[in-house]
Coordinates of C-alpha atoms in Angstrom, one line a residue:
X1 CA 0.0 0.0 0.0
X2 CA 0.9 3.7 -0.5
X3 CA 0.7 5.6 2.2
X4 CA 0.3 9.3 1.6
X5 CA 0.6 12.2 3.6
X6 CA 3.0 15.3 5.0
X7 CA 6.1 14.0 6.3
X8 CA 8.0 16.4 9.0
X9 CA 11.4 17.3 7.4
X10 CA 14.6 16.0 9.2
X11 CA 16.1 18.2 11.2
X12 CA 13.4 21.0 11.1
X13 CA 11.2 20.3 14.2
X14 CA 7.6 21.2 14.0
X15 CA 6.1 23.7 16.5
X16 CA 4.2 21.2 18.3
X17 CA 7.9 19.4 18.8
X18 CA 9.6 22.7 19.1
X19 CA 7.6 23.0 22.5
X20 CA 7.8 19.4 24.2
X21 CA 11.2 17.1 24.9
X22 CA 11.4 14.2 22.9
X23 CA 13.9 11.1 23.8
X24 CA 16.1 10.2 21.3
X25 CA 15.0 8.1 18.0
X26 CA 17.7 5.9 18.4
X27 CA 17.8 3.4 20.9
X28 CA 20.6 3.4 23.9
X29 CA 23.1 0.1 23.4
X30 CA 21.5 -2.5 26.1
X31 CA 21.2 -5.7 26.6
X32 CA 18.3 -8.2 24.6
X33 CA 15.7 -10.9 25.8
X34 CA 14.6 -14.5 23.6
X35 CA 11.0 -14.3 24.9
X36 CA 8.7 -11.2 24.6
X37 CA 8.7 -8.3 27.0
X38 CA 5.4 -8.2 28.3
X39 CA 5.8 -6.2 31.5
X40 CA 8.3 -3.3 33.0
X41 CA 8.7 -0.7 35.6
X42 CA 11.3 1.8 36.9
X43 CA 12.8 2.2 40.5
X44 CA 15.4 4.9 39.7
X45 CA 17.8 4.1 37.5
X46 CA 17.0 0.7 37.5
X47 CA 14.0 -0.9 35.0
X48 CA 12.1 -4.3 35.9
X49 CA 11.1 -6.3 33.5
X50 CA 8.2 -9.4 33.0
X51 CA 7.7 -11.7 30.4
X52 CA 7.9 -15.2 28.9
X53 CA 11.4 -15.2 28.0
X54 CA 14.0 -17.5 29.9
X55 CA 17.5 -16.3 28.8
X56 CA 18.8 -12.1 28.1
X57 CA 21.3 -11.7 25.3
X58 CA 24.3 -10.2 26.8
X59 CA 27.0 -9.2 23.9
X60 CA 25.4 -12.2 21.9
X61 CA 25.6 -14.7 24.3
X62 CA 22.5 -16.4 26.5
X63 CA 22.3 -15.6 30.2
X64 CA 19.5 -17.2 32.0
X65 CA 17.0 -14.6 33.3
X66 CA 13.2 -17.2 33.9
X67 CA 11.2 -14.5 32.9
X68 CA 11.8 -11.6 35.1
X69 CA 15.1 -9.4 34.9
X70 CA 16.6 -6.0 35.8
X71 CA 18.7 -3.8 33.7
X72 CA 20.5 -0.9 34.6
X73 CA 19.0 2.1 32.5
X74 CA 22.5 4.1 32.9
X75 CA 24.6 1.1 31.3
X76 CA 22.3 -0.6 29.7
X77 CA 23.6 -3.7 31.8
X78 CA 22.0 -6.5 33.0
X79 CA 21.8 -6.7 36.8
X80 CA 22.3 -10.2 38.6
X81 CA 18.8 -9.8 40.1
X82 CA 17.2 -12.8 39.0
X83 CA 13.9 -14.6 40.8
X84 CA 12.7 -17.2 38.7
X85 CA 8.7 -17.7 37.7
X86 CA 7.5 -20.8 35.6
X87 CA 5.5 -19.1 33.7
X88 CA 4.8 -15.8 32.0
X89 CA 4.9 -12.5 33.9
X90 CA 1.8 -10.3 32.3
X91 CA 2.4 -7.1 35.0
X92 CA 5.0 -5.6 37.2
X93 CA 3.9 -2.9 40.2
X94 CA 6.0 -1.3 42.7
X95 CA 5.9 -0.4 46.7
X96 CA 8.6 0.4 49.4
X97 CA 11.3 -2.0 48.9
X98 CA 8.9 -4.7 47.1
X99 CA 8.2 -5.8 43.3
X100 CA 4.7 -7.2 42.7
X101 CA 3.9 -9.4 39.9
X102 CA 1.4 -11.5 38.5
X103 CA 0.6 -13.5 35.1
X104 CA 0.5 -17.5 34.2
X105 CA 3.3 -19.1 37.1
X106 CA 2.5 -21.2 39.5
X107 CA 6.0 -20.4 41.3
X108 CA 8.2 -17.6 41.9
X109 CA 12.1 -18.5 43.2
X110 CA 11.1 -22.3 43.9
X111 CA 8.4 -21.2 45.8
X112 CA 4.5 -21.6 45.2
X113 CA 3.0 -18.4 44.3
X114 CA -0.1 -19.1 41.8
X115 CA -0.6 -16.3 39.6
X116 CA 0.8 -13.5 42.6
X117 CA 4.3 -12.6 44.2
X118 CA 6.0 -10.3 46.1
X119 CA 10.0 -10.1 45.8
X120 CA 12.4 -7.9 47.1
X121 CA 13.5 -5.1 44.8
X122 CA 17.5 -5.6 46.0
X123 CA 17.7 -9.3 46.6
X124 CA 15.2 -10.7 45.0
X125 CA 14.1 -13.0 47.6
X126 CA 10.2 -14.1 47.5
X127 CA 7.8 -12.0 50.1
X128 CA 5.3 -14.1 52.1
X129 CA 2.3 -12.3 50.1
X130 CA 0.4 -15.6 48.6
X131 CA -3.1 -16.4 47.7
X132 CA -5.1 -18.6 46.0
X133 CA -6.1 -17.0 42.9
X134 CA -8.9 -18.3 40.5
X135 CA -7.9 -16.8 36.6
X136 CA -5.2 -14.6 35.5
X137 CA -3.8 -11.5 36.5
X138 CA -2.9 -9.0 33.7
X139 CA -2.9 -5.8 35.6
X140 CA -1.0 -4.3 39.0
X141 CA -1.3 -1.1 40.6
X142 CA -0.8 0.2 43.8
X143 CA -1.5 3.4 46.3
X144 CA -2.7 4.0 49.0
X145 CA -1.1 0.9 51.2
X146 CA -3.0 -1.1 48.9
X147 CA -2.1 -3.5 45.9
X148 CA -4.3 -3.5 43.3
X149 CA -4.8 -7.0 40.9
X150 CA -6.8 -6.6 37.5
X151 CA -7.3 -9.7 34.8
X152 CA -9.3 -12.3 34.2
X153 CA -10.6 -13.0 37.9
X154 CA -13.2 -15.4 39.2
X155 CA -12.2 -15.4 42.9
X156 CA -9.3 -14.7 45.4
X157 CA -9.1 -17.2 48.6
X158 CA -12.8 -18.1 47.6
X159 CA -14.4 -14.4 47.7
X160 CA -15.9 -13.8 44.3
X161 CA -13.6 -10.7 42.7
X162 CA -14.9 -10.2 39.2
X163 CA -11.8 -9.2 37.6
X164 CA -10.6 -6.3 39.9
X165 CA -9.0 -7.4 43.8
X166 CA -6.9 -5.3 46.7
X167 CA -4.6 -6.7 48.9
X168 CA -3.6 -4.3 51.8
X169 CA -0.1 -3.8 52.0
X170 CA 1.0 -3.7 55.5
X171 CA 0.4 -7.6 55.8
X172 CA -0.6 -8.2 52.3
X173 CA -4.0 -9.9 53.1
X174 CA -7.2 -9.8 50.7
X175 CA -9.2 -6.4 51.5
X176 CA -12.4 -7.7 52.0
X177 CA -14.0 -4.2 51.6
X178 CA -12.7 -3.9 48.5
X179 CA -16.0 -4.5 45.9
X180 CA -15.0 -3.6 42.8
X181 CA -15.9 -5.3 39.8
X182 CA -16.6 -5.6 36.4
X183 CA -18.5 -7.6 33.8
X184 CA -15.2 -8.7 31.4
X185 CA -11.1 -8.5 31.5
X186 CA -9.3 -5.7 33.7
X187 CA -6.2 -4.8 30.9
X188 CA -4.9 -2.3 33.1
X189 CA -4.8 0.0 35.8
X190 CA -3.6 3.5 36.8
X191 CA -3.9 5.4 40.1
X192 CA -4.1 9.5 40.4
X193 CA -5.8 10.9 43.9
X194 CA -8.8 9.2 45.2
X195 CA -8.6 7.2 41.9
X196 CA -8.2 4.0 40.5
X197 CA -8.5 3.5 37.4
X198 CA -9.6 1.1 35.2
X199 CA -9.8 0.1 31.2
X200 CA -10.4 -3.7 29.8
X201 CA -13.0 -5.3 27.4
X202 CA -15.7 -4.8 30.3
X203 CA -19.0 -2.5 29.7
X204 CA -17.9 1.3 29.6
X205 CA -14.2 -0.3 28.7
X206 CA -12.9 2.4 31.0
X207 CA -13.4 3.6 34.6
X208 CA -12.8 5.2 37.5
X209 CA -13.1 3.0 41.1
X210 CA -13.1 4.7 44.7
X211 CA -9.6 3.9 46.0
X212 CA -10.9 2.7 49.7
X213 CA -13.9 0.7 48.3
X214 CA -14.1 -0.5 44.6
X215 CA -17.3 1.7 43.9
X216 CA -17.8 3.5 40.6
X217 CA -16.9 6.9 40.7
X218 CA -19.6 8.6 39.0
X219 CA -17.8 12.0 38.6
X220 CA -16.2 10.1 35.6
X221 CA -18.2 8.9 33.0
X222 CA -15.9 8.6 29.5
X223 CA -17.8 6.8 26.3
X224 CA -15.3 4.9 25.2
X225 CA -16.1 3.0 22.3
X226 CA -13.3 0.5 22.0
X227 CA -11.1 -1.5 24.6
X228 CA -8.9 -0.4 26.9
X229 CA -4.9 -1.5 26.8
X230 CA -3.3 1.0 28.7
X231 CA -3.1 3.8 30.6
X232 CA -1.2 6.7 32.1
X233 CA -2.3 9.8 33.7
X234 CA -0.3 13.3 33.6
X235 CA -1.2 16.8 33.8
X236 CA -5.0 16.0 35.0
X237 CA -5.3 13.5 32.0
X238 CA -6.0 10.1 31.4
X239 CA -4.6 9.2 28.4
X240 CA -5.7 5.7 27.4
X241 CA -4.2 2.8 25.2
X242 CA -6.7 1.9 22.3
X243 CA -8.0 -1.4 20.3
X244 CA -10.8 -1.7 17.5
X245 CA -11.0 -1.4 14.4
X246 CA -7.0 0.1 14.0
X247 CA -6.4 1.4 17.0
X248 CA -5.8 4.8 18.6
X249 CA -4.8 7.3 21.6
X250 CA -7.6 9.0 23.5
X251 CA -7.0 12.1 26.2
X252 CA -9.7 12.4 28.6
X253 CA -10.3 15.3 31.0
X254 CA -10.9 13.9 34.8
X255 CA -14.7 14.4 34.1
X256 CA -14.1 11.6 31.4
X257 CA -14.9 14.3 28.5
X258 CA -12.9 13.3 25.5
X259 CA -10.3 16.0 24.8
X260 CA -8.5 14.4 21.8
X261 CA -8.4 11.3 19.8
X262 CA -6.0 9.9 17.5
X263 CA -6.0 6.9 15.2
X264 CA -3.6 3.8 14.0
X265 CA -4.1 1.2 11.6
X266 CA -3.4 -1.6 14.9
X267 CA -4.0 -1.6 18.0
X268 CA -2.0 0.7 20.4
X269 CA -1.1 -1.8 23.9
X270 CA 0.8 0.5 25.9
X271 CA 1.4 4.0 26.7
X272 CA 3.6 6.6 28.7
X273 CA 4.0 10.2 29.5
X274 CA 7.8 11.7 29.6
X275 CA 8.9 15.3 29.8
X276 CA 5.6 16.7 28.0
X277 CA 5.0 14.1 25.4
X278 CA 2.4 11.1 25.4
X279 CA 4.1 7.7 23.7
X280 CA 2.3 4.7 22.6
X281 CA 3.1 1.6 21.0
X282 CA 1.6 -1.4 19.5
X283 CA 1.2 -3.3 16.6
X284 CA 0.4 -0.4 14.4
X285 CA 2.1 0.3 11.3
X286 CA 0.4 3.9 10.1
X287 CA -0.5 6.7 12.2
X288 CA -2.7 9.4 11.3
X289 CA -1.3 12.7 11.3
X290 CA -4.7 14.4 12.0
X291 CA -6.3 14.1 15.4
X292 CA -9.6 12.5 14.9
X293 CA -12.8 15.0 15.0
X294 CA -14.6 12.1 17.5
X295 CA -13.6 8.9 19.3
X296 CA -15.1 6.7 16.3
X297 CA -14.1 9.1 13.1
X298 CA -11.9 7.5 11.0
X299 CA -8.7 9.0 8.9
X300 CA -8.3 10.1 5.7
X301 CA -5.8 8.1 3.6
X302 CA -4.1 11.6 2.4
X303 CA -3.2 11.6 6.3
X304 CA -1.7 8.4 6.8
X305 CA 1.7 8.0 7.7
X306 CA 4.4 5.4 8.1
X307 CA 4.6 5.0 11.8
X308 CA 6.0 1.8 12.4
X309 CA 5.1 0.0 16.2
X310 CA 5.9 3.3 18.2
X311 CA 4.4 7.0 18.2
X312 CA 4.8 10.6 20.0
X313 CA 1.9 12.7 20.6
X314 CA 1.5 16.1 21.9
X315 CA -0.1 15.8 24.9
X316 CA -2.4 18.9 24.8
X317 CA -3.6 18.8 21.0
X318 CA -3.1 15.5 19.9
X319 CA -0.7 16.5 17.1
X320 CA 1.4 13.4 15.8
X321 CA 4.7 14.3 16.3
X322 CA 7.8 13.3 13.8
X323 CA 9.5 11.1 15.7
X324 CA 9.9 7.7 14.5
X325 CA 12.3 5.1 15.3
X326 CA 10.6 2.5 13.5
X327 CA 10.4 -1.1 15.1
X328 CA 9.4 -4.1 13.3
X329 CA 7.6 -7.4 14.9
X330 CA 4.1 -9.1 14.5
X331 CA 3.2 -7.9 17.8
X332 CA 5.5 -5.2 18.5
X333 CA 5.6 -3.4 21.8
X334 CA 3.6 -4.2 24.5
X335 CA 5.1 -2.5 27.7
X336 CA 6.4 1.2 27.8
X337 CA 7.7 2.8 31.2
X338 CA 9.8 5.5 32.2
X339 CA 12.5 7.2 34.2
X340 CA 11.7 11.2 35.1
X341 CA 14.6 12.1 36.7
X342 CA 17.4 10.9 33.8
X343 CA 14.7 11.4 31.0
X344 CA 14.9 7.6 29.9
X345 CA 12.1 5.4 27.9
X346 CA 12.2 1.8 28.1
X347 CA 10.5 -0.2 25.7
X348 CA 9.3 -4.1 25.4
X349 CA 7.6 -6.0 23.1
X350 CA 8.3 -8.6 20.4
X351 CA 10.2 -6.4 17.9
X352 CA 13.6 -7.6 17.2
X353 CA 14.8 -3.8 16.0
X354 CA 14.5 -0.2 15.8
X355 CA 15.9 1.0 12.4
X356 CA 19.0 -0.2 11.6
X357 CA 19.9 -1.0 15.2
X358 CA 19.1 -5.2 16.5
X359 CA 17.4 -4.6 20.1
X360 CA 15.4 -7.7 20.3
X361 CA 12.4 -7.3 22.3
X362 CA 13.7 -4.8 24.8
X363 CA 15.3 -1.1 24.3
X364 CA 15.6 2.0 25.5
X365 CA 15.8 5.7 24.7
X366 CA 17.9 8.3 26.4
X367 CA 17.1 12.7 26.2

């Protein structure tokens, strides 16, 4: 196909990019992973990550990291931090001196743990935090002394939880008070004040839950007419992570008002704020470099432009910005997360490059 459209010339930033701080479009020198990157999060200068890979690549060679690792965002080294899961790690969350994860294991460091674990940030040694929980976790969040589990849920310790459960974290039991629920798969979760919220394939695909309680906030009522990836919130935003026919990026004002929409041609699975720019990235191989007039509206083909796996928008108009480091992959990235205070971007996914430059399935992107 032929895409058409204006193309930003190199070198000559735009005014939208003249006014925000993009990272780098070419990726930092790091290490690699043989399984995809599903999962990541930052702790200073250091980056988590989850997935269902078993070895890193370390100067070409296979070091054993059973699907969770930690990689120095300053050397782009990997770190000898390394618990061991039997299965795939689907989300990473942190608190005090902990790491929480959860996915498709049944152990974590030797040690039962179905679907839930706590390990230590430094040592890596596996917290007491365990239940018994029926279906699969896919989300983590937490605030508030509480840890927050999205997915595909039936029940935790036999209490019914409907896809959203809290676990308080002074002594990591279930919070019983915690009612939250929803009628289909929690895809992720984000916390801002008395906030938690939430986007899946449920009814309303995105909302926002009392922090103490579960309840619906009713002070936020988005229409949101396709399901929910991702999501970040920054500068009294929520900007959410897209599916549907394409995909796209949608900025909502904390009243759940849409203040901007913009479309791909796949769907966009994860998403990140960093020094005044909103990132996404998916399996999308076009953006479109018009904001969409409403959250269905589709794009002109005269405004289609190659915008391979991973996008910059600005986030108070929407605007498309020219950066492109163009990845490849069938899936390509599922996990963004960042660094504020050095200004770095780490990326996961399935991808194997960015440009010219091998970084299979992990990368990141320096100021």
């Amino acid at each position: 196909m032929v895409l058409t459209g204006v193309l930003a010339i190199a070198g000559t930033p735009t005014a939208a990019e003249a006014a925000v701080s993009l990272v780098s479009a070419k990726p930092d020198p790091t290490v690699g992973f043989d399984g995809l990157v599903y999962a990541s999060t930052h702790v200073g200068s250091t980056v988590y990550l989850g997935g269902n890979f078993t070895h890193a690549i370390v100067g070409g060679k296979p070091v054993a990291r059973k699907r969770l690792a930690a990689v120095d965002t300053r050397t782009g080294k990997l770190l000898p931090w390394a618990p061991m899961a039997d299965g795939t790690v689907m989300a990473l969350a942190t608190a005090g001196s902990s790491l929480y994860a959860t996915g498709e294991f049944t152990t974590v460091g030797g040690r039962p743990r179905a679907g839930l674990a706590g390990i230590d940030l430094n040592s890596g040694a596996v917290g007491p935090l365990q239940h018994t929980v029926k279906g699969t976790g896919q989300a983590l969040a937490t605030a508030g002394g509480r840890l927050y589990l999205g997915g595909s849920l039936r029940s935790v310790d036999g209490q019914a939880a409907r896809n959203l459960a809290a676990f308080r974290l002074s002594d990591g039991a279930l919070d019983r008070g915690f009612r939250g629920g929803t009628d289909g798969k929690v895809r992720a979760l984000s916390v801002a004040g008395s906030r938690l919220y939430a986007g899946g394939d449920f009814k309303g695909r995105l909302t926002a839950r009392r922090l103490t309680d579960g309840q619906v906030d009713p002070g936020f009522r988005p229409a949101t007419p396709y399901p929910v990836m991702a999501l970040t919130i920054n500068t009294g935003r929520v900007y959410a992570a897209l599916a549907g026919p394409g995909g796209r990026v949608a900025a909502y004002r904390p009243d759940g008002s849409l203040v901007w929409s913009s479309i791909t041609d796949g769907d966009v699975q994860a998403i990140t704020y960093l020094n005044g720019v909103v990132y996404g990235g998916g399996h999308f191989n076009t953006a479109c470099s018009q904001r969409s007039r409403t959250a269905t509206s589709w794009c002109p083909s005269r405004a289609l432009r190659s915008q391979p796996k991973l996008a910059a928008w600005d986030p108070a108009t929407g605007a498309l910005l020219g950066w492109n480091p163009r990845s490849n992959g069938r899936w390509g990235v599922l996990t963004l997360s960042v660094d504020p205070a050095s200004r770095v971007m780490t990326v996961g996914g399935d991808f194997t490059a960015f440009g010219g430059a091998g970084r299979p399935r992990f990368a990141q992107f320096g100021s």
